[in-house]
PDB file of N, CA and C in Angstrom:
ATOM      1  N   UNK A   1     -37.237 126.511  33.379  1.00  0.00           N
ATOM      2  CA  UNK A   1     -37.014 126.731  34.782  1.00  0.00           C
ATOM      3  C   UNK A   1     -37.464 128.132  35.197  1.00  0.00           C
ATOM      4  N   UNK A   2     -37.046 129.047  34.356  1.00  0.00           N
ATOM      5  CA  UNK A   2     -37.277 130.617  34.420  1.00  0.00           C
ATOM      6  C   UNK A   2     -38.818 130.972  34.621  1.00  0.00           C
ATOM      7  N   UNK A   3     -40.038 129.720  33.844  1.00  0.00           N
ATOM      8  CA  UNK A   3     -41.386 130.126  33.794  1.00  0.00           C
ATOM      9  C   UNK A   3     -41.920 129.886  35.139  1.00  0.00           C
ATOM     10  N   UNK A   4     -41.294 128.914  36.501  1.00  0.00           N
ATOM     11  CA  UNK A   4     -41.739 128.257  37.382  1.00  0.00           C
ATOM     12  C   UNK A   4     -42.413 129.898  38.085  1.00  0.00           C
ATOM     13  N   UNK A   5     -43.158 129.815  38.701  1.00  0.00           N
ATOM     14  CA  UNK A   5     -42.950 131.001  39.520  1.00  0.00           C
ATOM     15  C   UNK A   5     -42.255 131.358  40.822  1.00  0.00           C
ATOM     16  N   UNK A   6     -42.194 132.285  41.704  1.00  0.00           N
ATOM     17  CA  UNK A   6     -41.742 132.191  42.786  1.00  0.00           C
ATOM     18  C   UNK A   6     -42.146 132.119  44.151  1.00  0.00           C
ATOM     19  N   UNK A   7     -41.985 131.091  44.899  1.00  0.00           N
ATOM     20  CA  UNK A   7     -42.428 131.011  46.187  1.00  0.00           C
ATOM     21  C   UNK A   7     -42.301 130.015  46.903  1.00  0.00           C
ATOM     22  N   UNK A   8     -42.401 129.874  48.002  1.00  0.00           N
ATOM     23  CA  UNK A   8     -41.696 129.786  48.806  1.00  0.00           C
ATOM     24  C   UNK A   8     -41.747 128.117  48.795  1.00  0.00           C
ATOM     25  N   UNK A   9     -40.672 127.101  48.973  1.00  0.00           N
ATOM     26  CA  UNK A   9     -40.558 125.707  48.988  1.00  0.00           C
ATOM     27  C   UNK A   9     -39.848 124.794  49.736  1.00  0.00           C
ATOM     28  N   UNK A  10     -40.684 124.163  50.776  1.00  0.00           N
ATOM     29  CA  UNK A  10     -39.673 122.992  51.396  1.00  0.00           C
ATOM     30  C   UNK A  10     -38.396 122.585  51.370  1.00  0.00           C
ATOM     31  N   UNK A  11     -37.755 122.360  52.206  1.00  0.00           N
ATOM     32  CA  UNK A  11     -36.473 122.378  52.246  1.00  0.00           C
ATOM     33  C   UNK A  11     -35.775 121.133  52.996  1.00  0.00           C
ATOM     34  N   UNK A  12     -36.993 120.306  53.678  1.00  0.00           N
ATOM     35  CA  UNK A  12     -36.763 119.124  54.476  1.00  0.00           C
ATOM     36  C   UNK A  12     -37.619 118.441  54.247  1.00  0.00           C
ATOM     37  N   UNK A  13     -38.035 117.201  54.462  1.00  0.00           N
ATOM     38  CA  UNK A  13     -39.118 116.246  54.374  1.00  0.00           C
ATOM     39  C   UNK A  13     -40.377 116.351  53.801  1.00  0.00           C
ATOM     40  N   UNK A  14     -39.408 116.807  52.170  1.00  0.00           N
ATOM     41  CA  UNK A  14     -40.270 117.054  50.907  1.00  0.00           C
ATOM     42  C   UNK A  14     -41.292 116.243  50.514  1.00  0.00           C
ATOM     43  N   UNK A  15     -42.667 116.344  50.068  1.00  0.00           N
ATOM     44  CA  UNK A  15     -43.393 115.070  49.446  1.00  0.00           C
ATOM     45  C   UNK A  15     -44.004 116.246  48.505  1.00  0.00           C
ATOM     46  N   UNK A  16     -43.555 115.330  47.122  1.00  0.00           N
ATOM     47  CA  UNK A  16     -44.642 115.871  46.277  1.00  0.00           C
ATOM     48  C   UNK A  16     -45.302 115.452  45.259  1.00  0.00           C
ATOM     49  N   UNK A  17     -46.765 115.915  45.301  1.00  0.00           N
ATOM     50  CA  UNK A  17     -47.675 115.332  44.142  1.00  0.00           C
ATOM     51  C   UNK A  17     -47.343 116.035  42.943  1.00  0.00           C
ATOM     52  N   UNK A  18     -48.063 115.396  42.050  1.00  0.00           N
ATOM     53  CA  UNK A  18     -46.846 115.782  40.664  1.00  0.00           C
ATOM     54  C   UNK A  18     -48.272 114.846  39.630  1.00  0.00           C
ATOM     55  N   UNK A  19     -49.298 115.572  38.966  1.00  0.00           N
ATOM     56  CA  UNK A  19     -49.788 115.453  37.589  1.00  0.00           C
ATOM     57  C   UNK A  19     -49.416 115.895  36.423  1.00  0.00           C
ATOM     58  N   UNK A  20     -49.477 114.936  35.668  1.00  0.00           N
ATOM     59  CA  UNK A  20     -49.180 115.288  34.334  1.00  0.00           C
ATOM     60  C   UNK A  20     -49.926 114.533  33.420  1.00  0.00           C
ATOM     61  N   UNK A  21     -50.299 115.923  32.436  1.00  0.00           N
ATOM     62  CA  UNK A  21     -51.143 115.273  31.069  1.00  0.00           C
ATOM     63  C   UNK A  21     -50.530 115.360  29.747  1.00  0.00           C
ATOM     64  N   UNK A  22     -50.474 114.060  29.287  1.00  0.00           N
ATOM     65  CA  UNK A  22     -49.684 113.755  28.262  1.00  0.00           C
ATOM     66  C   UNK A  22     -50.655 113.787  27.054  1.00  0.00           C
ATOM     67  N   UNK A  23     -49.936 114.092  25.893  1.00  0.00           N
ATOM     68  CA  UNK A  23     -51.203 114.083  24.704  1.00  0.00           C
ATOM     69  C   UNK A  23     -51.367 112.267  23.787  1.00  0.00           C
ATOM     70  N   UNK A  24     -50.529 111.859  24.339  1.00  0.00           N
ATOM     71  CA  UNK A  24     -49.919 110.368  24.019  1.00  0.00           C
ATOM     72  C   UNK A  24     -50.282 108.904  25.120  1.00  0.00           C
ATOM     73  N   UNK A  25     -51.411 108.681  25.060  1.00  0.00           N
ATOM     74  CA  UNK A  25     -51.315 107.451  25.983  1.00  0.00           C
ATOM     75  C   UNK A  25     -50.215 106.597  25.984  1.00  0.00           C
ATOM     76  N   UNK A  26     -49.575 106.615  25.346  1.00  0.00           N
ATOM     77  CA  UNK A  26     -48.348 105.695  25.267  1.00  0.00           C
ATOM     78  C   UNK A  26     -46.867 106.183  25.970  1.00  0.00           C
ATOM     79  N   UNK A  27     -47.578 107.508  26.454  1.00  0.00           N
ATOM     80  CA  UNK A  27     -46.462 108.370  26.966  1.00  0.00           C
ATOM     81  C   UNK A  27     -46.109 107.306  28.423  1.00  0.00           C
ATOM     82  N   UNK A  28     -44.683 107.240  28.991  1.00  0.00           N
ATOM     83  CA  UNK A  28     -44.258 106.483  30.133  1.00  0.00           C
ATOM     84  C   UNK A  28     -43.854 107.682  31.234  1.00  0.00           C
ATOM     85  N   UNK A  29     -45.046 106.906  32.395  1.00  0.00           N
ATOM     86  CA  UNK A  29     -45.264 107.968  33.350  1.00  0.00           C
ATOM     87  C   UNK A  29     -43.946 108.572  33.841  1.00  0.00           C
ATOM     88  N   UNK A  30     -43.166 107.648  34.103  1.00  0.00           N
ATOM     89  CA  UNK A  30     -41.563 108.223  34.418  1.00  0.00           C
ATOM     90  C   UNK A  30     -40.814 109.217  33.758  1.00  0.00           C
ATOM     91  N   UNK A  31     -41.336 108.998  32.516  1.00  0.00           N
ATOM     92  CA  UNK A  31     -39.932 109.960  31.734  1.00  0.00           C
ATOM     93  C   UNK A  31     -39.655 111.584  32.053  1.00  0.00           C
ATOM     94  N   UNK A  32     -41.443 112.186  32.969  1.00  0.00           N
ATOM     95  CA  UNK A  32     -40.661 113.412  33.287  1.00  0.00           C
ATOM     96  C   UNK A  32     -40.053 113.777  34.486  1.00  0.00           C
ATOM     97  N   UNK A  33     -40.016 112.672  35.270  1.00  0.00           N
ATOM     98  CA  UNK A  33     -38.860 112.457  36.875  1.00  0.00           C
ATOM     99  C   UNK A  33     -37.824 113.204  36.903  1.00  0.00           C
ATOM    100  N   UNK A  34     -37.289 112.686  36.742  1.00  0.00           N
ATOM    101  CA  UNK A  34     -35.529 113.374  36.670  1.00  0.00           C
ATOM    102  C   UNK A  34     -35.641 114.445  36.102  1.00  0.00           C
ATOM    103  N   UNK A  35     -35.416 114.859  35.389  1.00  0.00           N
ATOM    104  CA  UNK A  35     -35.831 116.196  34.783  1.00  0.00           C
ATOM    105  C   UNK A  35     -36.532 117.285  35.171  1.00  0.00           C
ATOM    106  N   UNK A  36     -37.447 117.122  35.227  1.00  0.00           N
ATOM    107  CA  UNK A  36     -38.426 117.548  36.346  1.00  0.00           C
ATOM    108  C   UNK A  36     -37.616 118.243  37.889  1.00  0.00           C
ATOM    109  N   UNK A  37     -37.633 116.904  38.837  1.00  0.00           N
ATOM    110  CA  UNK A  37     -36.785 117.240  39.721  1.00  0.00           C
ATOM    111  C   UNK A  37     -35.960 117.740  39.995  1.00  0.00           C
ATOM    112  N   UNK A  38     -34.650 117.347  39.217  1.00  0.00           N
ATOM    113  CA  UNK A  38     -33.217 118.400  39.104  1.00  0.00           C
ATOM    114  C   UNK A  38     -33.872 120.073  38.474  1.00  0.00           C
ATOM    115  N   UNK A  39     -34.967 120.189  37.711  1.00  0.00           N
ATOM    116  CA  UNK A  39     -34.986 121.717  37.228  1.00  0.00           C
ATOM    117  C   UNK A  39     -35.944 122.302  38.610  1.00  0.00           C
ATOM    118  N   UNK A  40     -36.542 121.465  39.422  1.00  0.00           N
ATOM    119  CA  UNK A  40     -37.110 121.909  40.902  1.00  0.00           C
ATOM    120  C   UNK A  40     -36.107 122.324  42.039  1.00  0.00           C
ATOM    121  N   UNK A  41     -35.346 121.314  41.680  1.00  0.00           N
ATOM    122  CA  UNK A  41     -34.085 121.573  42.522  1.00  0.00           C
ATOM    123  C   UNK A  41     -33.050 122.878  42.470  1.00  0.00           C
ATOM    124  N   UNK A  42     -33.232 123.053  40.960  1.00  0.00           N
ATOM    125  CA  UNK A  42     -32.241 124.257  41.203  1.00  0.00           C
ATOM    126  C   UNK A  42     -33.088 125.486  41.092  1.00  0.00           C
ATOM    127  N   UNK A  43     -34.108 125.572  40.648  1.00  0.00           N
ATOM    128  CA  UNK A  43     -35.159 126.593  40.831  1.00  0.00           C
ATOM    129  C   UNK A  43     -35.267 127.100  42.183  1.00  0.00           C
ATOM    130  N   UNK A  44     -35.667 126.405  42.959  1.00  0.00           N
ATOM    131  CA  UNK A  44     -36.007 126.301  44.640  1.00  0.00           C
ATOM    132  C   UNK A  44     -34.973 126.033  45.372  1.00  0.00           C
ATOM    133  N   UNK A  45     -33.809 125.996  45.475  1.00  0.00           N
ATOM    134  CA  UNK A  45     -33.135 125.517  45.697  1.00  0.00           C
ATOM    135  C   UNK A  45     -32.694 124.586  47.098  1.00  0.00           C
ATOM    136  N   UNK A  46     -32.916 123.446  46.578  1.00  0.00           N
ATOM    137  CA  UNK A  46     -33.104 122.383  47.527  1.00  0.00           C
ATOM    138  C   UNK A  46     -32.542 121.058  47.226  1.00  0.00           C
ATOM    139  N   UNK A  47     -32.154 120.680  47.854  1.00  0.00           N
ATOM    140  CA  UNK A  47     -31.435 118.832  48.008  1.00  0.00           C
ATOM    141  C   UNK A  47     -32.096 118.142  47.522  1.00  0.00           C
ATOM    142  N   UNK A  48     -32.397 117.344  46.447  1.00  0.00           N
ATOM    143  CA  UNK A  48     -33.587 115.932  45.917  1.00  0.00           C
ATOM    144  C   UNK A  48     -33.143 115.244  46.758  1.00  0.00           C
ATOM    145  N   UNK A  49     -32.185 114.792  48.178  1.00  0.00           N
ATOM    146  CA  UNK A  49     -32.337 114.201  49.020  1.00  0.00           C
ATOM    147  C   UNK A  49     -32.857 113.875  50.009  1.00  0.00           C
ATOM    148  N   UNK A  50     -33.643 115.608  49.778  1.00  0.00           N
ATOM    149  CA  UNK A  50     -34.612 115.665  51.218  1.00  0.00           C
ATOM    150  C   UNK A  50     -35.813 115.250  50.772  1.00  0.00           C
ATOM    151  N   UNK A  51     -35.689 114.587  49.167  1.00  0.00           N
ATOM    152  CA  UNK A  51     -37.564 114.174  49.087  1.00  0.00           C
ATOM    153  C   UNK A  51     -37.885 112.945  49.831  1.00  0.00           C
ATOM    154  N   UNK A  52     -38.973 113.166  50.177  1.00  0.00           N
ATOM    155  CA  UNK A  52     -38.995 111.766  51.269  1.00  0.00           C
ATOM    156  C   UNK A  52     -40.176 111.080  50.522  1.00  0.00           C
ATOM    157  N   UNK A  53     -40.932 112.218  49.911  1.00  0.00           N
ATOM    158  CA  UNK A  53     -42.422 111.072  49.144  1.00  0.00           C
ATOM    159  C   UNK A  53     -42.795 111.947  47.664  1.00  0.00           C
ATOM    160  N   UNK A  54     -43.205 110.818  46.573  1.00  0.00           N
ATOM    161  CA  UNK A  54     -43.346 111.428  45.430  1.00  0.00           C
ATOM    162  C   UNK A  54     -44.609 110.698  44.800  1.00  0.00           C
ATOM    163  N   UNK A  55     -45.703 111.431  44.515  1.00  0.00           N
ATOM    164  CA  UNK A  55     -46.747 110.761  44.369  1.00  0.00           C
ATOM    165  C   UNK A  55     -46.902 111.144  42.414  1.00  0.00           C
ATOM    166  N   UNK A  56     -47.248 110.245  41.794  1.00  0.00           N
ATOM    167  CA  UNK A  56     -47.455 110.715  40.686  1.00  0.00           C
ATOM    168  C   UNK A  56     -48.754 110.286  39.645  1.00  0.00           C
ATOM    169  N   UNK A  57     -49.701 111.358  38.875  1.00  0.00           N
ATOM    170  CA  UNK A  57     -50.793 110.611  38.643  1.00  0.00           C
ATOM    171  C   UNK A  57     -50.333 110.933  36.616  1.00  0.00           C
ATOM    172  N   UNK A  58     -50.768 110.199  36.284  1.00  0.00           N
ATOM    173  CA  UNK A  58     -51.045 110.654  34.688  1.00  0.00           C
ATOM    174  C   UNK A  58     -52.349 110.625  34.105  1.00  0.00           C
ATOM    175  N   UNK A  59     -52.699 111.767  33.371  1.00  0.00           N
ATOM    176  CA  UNK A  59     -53.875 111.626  32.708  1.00  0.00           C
ATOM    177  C   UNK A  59     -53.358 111.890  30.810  1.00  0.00           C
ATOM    178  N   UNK A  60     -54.640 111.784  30.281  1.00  0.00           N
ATOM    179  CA  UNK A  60     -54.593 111.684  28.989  1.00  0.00           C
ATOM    180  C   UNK A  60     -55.248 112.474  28.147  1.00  0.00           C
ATOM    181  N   UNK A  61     -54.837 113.556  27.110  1.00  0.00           N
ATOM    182  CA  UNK A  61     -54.969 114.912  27.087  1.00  0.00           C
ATOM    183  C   UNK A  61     -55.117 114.828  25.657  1.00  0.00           C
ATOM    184  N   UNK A  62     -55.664 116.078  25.141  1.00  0.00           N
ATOM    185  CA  UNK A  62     -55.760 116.142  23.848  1.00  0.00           C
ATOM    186  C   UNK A  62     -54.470 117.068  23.503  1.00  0.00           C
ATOM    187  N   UNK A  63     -54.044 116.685  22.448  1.00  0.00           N
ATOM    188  CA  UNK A  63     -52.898 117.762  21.873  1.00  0.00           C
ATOM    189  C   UNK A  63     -52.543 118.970  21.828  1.00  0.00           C
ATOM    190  N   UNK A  64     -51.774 119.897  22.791  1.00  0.00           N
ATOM    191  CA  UNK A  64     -51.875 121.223  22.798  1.00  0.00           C
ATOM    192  C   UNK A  64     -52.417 121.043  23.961  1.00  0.00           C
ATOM    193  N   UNK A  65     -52.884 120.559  24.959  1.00  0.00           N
ATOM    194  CA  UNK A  65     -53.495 120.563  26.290  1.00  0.00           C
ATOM    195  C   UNK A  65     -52.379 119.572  27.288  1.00  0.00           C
ATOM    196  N   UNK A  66     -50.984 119.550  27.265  1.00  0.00           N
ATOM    197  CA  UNK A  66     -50.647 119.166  28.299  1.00  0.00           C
ATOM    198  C   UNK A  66     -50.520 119.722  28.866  1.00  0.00           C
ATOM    199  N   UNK A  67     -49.857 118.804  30.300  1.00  0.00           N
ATOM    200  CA  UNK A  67     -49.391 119.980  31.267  1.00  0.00           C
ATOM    201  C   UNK A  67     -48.526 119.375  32.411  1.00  0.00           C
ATOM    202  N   UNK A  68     -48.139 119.501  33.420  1.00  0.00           N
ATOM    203  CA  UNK A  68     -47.614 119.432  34.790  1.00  0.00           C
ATOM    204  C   UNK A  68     -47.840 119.985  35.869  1.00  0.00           C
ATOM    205  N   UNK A  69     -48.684 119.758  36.776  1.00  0.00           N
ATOM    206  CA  UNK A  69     -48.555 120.458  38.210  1.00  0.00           C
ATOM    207  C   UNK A  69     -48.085 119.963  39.480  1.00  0.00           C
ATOM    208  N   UNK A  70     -47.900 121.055  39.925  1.00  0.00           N
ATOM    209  CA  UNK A  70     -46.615 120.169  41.295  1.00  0.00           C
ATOM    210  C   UNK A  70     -47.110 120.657  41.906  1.00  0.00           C
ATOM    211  N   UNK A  71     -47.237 120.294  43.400  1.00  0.00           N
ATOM    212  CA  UNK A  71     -47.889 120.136  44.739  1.00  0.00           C
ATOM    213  C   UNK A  71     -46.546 120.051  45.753  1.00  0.00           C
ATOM    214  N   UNK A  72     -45.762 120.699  46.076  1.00  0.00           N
ATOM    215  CA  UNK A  72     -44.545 120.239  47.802  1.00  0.00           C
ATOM    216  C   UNK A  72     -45.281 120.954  48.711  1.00  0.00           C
ATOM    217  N   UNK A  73     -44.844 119.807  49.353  1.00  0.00           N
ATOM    218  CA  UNK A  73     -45.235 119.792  50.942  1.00  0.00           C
ATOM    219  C   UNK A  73     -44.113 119.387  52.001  1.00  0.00           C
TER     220      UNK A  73
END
């Protein structure tokens, strides 16, 4: 949570894109949701009630090359 950086984040009629590269095709796009979110949530501090849209893509990575990037709007 501590590595996120700081600035500035939505607070109402959140939508956010959200990639992630897994080193595992077998990886299930969901599993970093929740997690994810609640450590956005208290980082930024904001309601996961106010998300209104969550877009999510997965790609497929070589080992030592994942990652996550988040997009709010």
């Amino acid at each position: 949570m501590w590595l996120l950086p700081k600035k500035e984040f939505p607070k109402k009629n959140i939508q956010l894109d959200i990639q992630v590269g897994f080193s595992s095709p077998l990886a299930d796009i969901d599993n970093v949701l929740k997690p994810l979110i609640d450590v956005l949530q208290k980082r930024y501090d904001f309601n996961d009630k106010e998300i209104q849209k969550i877009t999510i893509e997965k790609f497929v990575t070589k080992k030592g090359d994942e990652f996550i990037k988040i997009t709010a709007k």
